[in-house]
Coordinates of C-alpha atoms in Angstrom, one line a residue:
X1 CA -18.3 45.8 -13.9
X2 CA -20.1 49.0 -12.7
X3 CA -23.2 50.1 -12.0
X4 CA -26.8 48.7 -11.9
X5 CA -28.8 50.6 -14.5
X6 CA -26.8 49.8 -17.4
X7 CA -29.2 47.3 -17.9
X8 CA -32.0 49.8 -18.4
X9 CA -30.1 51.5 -21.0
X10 CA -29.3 48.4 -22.4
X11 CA -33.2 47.1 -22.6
X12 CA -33.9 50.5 -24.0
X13 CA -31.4 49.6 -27.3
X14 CA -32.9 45.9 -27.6
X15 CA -36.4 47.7 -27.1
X16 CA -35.4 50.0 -29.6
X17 CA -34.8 47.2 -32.1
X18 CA -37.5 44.9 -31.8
X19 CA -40.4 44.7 -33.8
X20 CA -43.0 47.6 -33.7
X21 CA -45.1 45.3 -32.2
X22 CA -43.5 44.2 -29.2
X23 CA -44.1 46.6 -26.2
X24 CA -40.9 48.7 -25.0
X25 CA -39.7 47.2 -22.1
X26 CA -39.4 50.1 -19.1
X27 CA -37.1 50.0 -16.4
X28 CA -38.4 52.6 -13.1
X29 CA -34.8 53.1 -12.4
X30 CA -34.4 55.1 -15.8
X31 CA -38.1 56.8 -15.5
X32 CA -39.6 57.5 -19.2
X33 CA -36.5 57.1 -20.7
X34 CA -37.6 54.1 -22.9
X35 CA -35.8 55.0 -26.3
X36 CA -33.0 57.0 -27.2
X37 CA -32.9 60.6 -25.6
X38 CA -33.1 63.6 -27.7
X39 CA -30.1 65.9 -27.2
X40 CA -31.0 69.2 -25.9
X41 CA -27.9 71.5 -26.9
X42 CA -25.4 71.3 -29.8
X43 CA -22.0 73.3 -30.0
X44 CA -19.7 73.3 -32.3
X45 CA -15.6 73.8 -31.5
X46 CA -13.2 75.1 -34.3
X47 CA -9.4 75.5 -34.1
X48 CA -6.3 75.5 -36.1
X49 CA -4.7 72.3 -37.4
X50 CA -0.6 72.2 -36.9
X51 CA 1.0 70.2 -39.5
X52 CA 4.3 70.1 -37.9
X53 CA 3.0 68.6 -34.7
X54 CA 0.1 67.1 -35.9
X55 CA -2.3 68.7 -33.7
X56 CA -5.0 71.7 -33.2
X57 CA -4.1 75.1 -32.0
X58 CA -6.3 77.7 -30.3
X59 CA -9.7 75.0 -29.8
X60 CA -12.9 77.2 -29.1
X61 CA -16.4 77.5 -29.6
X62 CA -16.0 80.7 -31.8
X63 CA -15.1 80.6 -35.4
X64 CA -11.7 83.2 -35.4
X65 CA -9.3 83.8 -37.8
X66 CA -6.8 82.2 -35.2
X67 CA -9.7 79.1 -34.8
X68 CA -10.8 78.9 -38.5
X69 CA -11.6 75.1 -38.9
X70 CA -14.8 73.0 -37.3
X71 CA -13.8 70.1 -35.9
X72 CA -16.2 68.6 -33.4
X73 CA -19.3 68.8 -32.8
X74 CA -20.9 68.1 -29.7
X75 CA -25.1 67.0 -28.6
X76 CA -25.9 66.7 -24.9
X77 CA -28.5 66.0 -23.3
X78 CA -27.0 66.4 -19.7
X79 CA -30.2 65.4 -17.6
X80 CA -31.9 62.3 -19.7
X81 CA -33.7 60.0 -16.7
X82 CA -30.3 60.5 -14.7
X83 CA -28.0 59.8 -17.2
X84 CA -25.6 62.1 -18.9
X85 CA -26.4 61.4 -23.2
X86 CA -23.4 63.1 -24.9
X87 CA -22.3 62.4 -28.2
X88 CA -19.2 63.9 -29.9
X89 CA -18.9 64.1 -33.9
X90 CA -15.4 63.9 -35.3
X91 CA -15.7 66.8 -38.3
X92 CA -12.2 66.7 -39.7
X93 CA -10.2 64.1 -40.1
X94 CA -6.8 65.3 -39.0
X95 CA -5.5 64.6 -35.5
X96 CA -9.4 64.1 -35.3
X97 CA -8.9 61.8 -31.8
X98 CA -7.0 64.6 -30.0
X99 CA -9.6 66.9 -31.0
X100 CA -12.3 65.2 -29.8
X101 CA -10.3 64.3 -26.4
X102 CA -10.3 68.1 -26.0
X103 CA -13.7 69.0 -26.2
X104 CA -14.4 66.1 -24.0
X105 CA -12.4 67.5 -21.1
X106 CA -13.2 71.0 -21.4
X107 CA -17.1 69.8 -21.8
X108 CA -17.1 67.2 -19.2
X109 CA -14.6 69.1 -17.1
X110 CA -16.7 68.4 -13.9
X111 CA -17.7 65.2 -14.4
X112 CA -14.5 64.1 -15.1
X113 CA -12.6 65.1 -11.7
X114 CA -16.0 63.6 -9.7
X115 CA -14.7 60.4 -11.4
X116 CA -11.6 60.8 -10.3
X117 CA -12.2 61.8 -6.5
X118 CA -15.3 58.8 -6.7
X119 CA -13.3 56.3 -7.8
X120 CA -9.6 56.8 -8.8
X121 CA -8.1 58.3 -6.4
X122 CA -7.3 56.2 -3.5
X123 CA -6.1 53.4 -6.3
X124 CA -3.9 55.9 -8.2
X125 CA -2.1 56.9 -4.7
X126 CA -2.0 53.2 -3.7
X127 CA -0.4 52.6 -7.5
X128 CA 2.2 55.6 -6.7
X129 CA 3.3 54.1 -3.5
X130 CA 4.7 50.9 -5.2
X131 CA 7.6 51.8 -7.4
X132 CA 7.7 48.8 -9.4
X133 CA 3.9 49.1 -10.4
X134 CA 5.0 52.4 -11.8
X135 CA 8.3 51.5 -13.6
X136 CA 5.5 48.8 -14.9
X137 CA 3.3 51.2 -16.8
X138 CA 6.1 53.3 -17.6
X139 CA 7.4 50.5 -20.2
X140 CA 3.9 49.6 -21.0
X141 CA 2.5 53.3 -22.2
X142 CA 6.5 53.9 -24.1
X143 CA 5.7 50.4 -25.5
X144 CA 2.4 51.2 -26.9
X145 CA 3.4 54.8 -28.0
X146 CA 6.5 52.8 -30.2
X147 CA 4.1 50.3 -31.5
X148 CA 4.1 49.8 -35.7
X149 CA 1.2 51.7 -37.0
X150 CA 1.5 50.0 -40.6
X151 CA -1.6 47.6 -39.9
X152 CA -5.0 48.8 -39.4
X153 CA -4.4 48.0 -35.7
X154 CA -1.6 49.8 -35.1
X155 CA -3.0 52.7 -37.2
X156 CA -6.1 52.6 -35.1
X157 CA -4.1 52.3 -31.8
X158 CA -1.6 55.4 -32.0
X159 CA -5.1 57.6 -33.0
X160 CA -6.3 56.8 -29.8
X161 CA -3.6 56.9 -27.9
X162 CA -3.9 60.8 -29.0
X163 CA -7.9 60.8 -27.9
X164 CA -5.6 60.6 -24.1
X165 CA -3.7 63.7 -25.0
X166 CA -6.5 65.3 -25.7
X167 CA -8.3 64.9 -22.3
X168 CA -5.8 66.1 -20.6
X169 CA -4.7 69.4 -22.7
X170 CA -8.7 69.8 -22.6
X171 CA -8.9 69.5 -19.2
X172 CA -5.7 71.3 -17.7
X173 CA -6.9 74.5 -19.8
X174 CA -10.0 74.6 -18.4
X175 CA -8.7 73.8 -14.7
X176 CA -6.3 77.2 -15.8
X177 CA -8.8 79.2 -17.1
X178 CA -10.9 79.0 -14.2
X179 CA -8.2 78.8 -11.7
X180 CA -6.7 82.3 -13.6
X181 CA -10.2 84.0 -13.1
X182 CA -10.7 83.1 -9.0
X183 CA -13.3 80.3 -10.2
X184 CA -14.4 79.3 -6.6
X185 CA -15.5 76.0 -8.5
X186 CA -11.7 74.4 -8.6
X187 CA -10.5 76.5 -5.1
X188 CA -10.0 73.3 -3.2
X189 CA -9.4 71.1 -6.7
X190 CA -6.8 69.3 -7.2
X191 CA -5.0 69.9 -10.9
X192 CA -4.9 66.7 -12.6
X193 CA -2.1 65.3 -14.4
X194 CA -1.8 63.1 -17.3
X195 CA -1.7 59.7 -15.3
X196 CA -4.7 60.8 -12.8
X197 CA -7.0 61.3 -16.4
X198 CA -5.4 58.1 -17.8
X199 CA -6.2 56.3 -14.8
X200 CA -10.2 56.6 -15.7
X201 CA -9.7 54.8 -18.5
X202 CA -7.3 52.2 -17.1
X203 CA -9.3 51.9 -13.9
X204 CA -10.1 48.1 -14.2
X205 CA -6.6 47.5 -15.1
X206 CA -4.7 49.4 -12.5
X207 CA -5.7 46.7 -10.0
X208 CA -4.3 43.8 -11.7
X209 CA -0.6 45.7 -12.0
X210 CA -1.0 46.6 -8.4
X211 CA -1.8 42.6 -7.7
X212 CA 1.1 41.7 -9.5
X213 CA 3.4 43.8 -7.4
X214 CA 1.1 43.5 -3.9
X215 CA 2.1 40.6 -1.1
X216 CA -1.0 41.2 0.0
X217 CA -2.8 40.6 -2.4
X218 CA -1.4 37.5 -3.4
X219 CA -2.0 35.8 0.0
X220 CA -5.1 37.3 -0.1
X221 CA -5.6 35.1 -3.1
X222 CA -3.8 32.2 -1.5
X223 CA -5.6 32.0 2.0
X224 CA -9.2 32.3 -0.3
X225 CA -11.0 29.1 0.6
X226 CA -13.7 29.2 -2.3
X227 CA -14.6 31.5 -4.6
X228 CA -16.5 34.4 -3.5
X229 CA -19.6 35.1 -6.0
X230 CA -20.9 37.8 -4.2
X231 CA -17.8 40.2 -4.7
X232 CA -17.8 40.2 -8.4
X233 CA -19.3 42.1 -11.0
X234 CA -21.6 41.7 -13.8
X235 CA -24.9 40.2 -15.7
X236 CA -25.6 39.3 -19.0
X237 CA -28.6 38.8 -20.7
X238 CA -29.3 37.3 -24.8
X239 CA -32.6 36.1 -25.4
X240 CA -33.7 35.1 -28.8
X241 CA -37.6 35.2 -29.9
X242 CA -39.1 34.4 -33.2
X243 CA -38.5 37.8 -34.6
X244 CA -35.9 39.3 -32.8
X245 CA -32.2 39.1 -30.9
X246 CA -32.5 41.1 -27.4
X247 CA -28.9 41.7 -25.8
X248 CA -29.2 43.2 -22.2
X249 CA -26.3 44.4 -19.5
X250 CA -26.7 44.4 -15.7
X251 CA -23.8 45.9 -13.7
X252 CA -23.2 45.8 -9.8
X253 CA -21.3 48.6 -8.6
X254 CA -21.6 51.3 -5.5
X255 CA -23.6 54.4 -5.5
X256 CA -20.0 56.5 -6.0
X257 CA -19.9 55.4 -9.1
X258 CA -23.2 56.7 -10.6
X259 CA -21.6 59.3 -12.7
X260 CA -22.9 58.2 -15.4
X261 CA -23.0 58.4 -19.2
X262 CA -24.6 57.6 -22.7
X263 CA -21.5 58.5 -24.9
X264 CA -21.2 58.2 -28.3
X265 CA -18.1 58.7 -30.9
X266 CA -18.8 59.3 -33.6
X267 CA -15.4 59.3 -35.8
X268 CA -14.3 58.7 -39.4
X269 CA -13.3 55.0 -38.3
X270 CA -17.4 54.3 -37.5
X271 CA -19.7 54.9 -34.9
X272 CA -19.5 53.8 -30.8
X273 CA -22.8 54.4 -28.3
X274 CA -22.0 53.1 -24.8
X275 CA -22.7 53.3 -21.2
X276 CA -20.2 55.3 -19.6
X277 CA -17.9 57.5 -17.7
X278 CA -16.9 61.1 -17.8
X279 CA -13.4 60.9 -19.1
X280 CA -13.5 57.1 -19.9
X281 CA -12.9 55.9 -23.7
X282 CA -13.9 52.9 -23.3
X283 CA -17.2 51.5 -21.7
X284 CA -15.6 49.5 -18.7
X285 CA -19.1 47.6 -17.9
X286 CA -18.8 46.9 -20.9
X287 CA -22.2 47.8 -23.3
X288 CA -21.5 48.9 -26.5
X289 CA -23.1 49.3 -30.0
X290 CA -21.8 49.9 -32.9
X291 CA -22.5 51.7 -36.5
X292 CA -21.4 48.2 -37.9
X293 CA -24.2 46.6 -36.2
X294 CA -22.4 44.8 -33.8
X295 CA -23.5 44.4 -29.9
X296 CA -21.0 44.1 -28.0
X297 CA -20.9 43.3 -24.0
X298 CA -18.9 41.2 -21.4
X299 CA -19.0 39.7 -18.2
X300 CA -15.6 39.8 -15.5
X301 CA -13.7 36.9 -14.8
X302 CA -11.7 37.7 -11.7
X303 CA -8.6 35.6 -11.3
X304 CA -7.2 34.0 -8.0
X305 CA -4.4 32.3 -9.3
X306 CA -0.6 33.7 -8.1
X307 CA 0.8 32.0 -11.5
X308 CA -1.0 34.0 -13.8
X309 CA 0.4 37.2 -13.2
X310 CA 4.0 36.1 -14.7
X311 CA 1.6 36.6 -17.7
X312 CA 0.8 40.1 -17.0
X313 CA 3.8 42.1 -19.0
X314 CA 4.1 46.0 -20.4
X315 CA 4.6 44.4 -23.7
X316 CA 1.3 44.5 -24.8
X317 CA -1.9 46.9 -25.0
X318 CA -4.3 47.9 -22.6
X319 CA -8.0 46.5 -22.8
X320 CA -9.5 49.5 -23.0
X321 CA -7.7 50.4 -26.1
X322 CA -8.2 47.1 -27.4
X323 CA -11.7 46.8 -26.9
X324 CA -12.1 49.9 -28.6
X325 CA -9.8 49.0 -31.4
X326 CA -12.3 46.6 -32.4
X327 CA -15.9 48.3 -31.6
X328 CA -14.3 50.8 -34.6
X329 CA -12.7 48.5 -37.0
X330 CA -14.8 45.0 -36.9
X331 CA -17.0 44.3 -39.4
X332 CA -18.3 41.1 -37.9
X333 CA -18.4 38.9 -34.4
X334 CA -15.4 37.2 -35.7
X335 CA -13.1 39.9 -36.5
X336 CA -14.2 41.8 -33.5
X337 CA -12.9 38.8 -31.1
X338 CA -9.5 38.6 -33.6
X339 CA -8.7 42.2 -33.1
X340 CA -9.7 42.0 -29.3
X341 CA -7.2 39.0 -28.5
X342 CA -4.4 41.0 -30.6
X343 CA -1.3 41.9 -28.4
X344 CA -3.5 40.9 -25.1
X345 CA -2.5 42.4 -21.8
X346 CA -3.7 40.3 -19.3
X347 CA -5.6 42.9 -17.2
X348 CA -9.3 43.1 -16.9
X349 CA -10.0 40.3 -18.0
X350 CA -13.7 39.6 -19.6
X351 CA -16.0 37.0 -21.3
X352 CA -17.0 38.9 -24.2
X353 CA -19.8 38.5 -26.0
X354 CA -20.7 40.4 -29.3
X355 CA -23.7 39.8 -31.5
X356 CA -23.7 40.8 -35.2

């Protein structure tokens, strides 16, 4: 789902990798912005790794005796064609998920409560109000934390599980730094707590719990005389040429949702560049390419059927962690889709498509 200018970014990757001579293809809603942006800033964060808790101590951008370690790095460009082109580098591999969830929500501290207020939360109040939607993701997140981490999947899963953590430790200390120096900037904001961060991530997902759980909803569904086109999400484009594969990704969302970002990880695991959303992990258009050279996008499939929610259970892991799992770990088409079926939970529910 989402918004419509993913699609320029995406022509501007399948420009990108065409032959020199084809033309770039140009987009006006992106102006200029017909190949990757160059960052304009880099920072690097330090901090103190904590064997006992498996975790970093004291994170800042200056090199102490108390922060001796660099950890992430971080290139911005906060302003290319509209866009916010951010890319955080992984630089040691302990608890390096958590660290990197830090830096992203002190550095995109703003961004990430406009998401929140833009688009998260009426549905995270609407969520509260409905007691077994919440006893629901209780299970589901102790579930996940509890899952075997012997297999590469599991591994992968409780690191970024962590990368959670992380945003939210990030962002509460920067909400309390500014809130302990009179920062007018959060006066009026409201401190968010672990499920209001998690909820950016899961924000495609939340409404298939709160289906589950809704009578409304499911007579809503019921009393639906024929499917209604208009109210999804969601274009796709493959072409193939003689000398080249292009992959393109439109997405149709409102204009509170243009918060938007280029965000790349860039971990020990591989490589992810993506359209995005301040504090989001995954994608959730979806548009994604990898350092294993794999494209990866998806189309919704909004369901309508009562039935299918008996299928909907905690037991199982989130898409957004899924889909991740396997933009880091795949090495081809096959194994990506393997990976992405693993342990599936039902909600947000997608045609994939990914293109070695």
């Amino acid at each position: 789902m989402r918004v419509v200018t993913s699609v320029a970014i995406a022509a501007v990757f399948a420009a990108t990798l065409a032959a020199a001579a084809h033309p770039l293809w140009k987009h006006d809603t992106i102006v200029n912005l017909t190949a990757p942006p160059a960052y304009t800033s880099s920072q690097q964060w330090f901090g103190r790794y904590d064997s006992l808790a498996d975790t970093w101590r004291n994170i800042s951008t200056s090199q102490t005796a108390t922060s001796p370690t660099p950890i992430v790095r971080v290139d911005r460009n906060p302003s290319a064609g509209g866009w916010d082109s951010i890319r955080f580098t992984a630089l040691d591999q302990q608890a390096s998920y958590y660290a990197v969830g830090y830096v992203e929500g002190q550095t995109t501290f703003d961004g990430i409560y406009h998401s929140w207020v833009n688009f998260e939360q009426g549905a995270e109040q609407q969520f509260k109000s409905m007691p077994e939607a919440e006893a629901f993701l209780k299970t589901h997140l102790q579930w996940e934390r509890d899952h075997e981490t012997a297999t590469p999947f599991g591994a992968q899963l409780a690191k970024q599980l962590r990368i959670v953590d992380g945003l939210v430790d990030g962002w509460q200390a920067e909400y309390d730094a500014r809130k302990a120096a009179n920062d007018p900037s959060v006066a009026n904001m409201t401190r968010l707590d672990w499920t209001g961060i998690y909820f950016i991530s899961w924000q495609d997902e939340a409404p298939n719990i709160i289906g589950k759980y809704s009578q409304e909803t499911r007579n809503r569904n019921k009393a639906q005389p024929e499917f209604d086109w208009p109210a999804m999400h969601c274009s796709a484009l493959m072409k193939l040429t003689e000398s080249d594969l292009f992959f393109a990704h439109d997405t149709w969302s409102h204009y509170h949702t243009m918060l938007r970002q280029l965000k790349t990880y860039a971990m020990f695991e591989g490589t992810v560049t993506m359209s995005g959303y301040p504090g989001s992990f995954s994608s959730t258009d979806d548009f994604y390419m990898t350092s294993k050279e794999l494209a990866v996008t998806e189309t919704t499939n909004g369901f309508f059927n009562n039935s299918l929610y008996e299928f909907i259970v905690p037991q199982s892991v989130s898409e957004f962690h899924r889909v991740m799992i396997a933009n880091f770990l795949a090495a081809n088409a096959s194994h990506w889709m393997q990976l992405f079926a693993h342990q599936n939970s039902g909600t947000y529910n997608n045609q994939d498509m990914v293109l070695n």
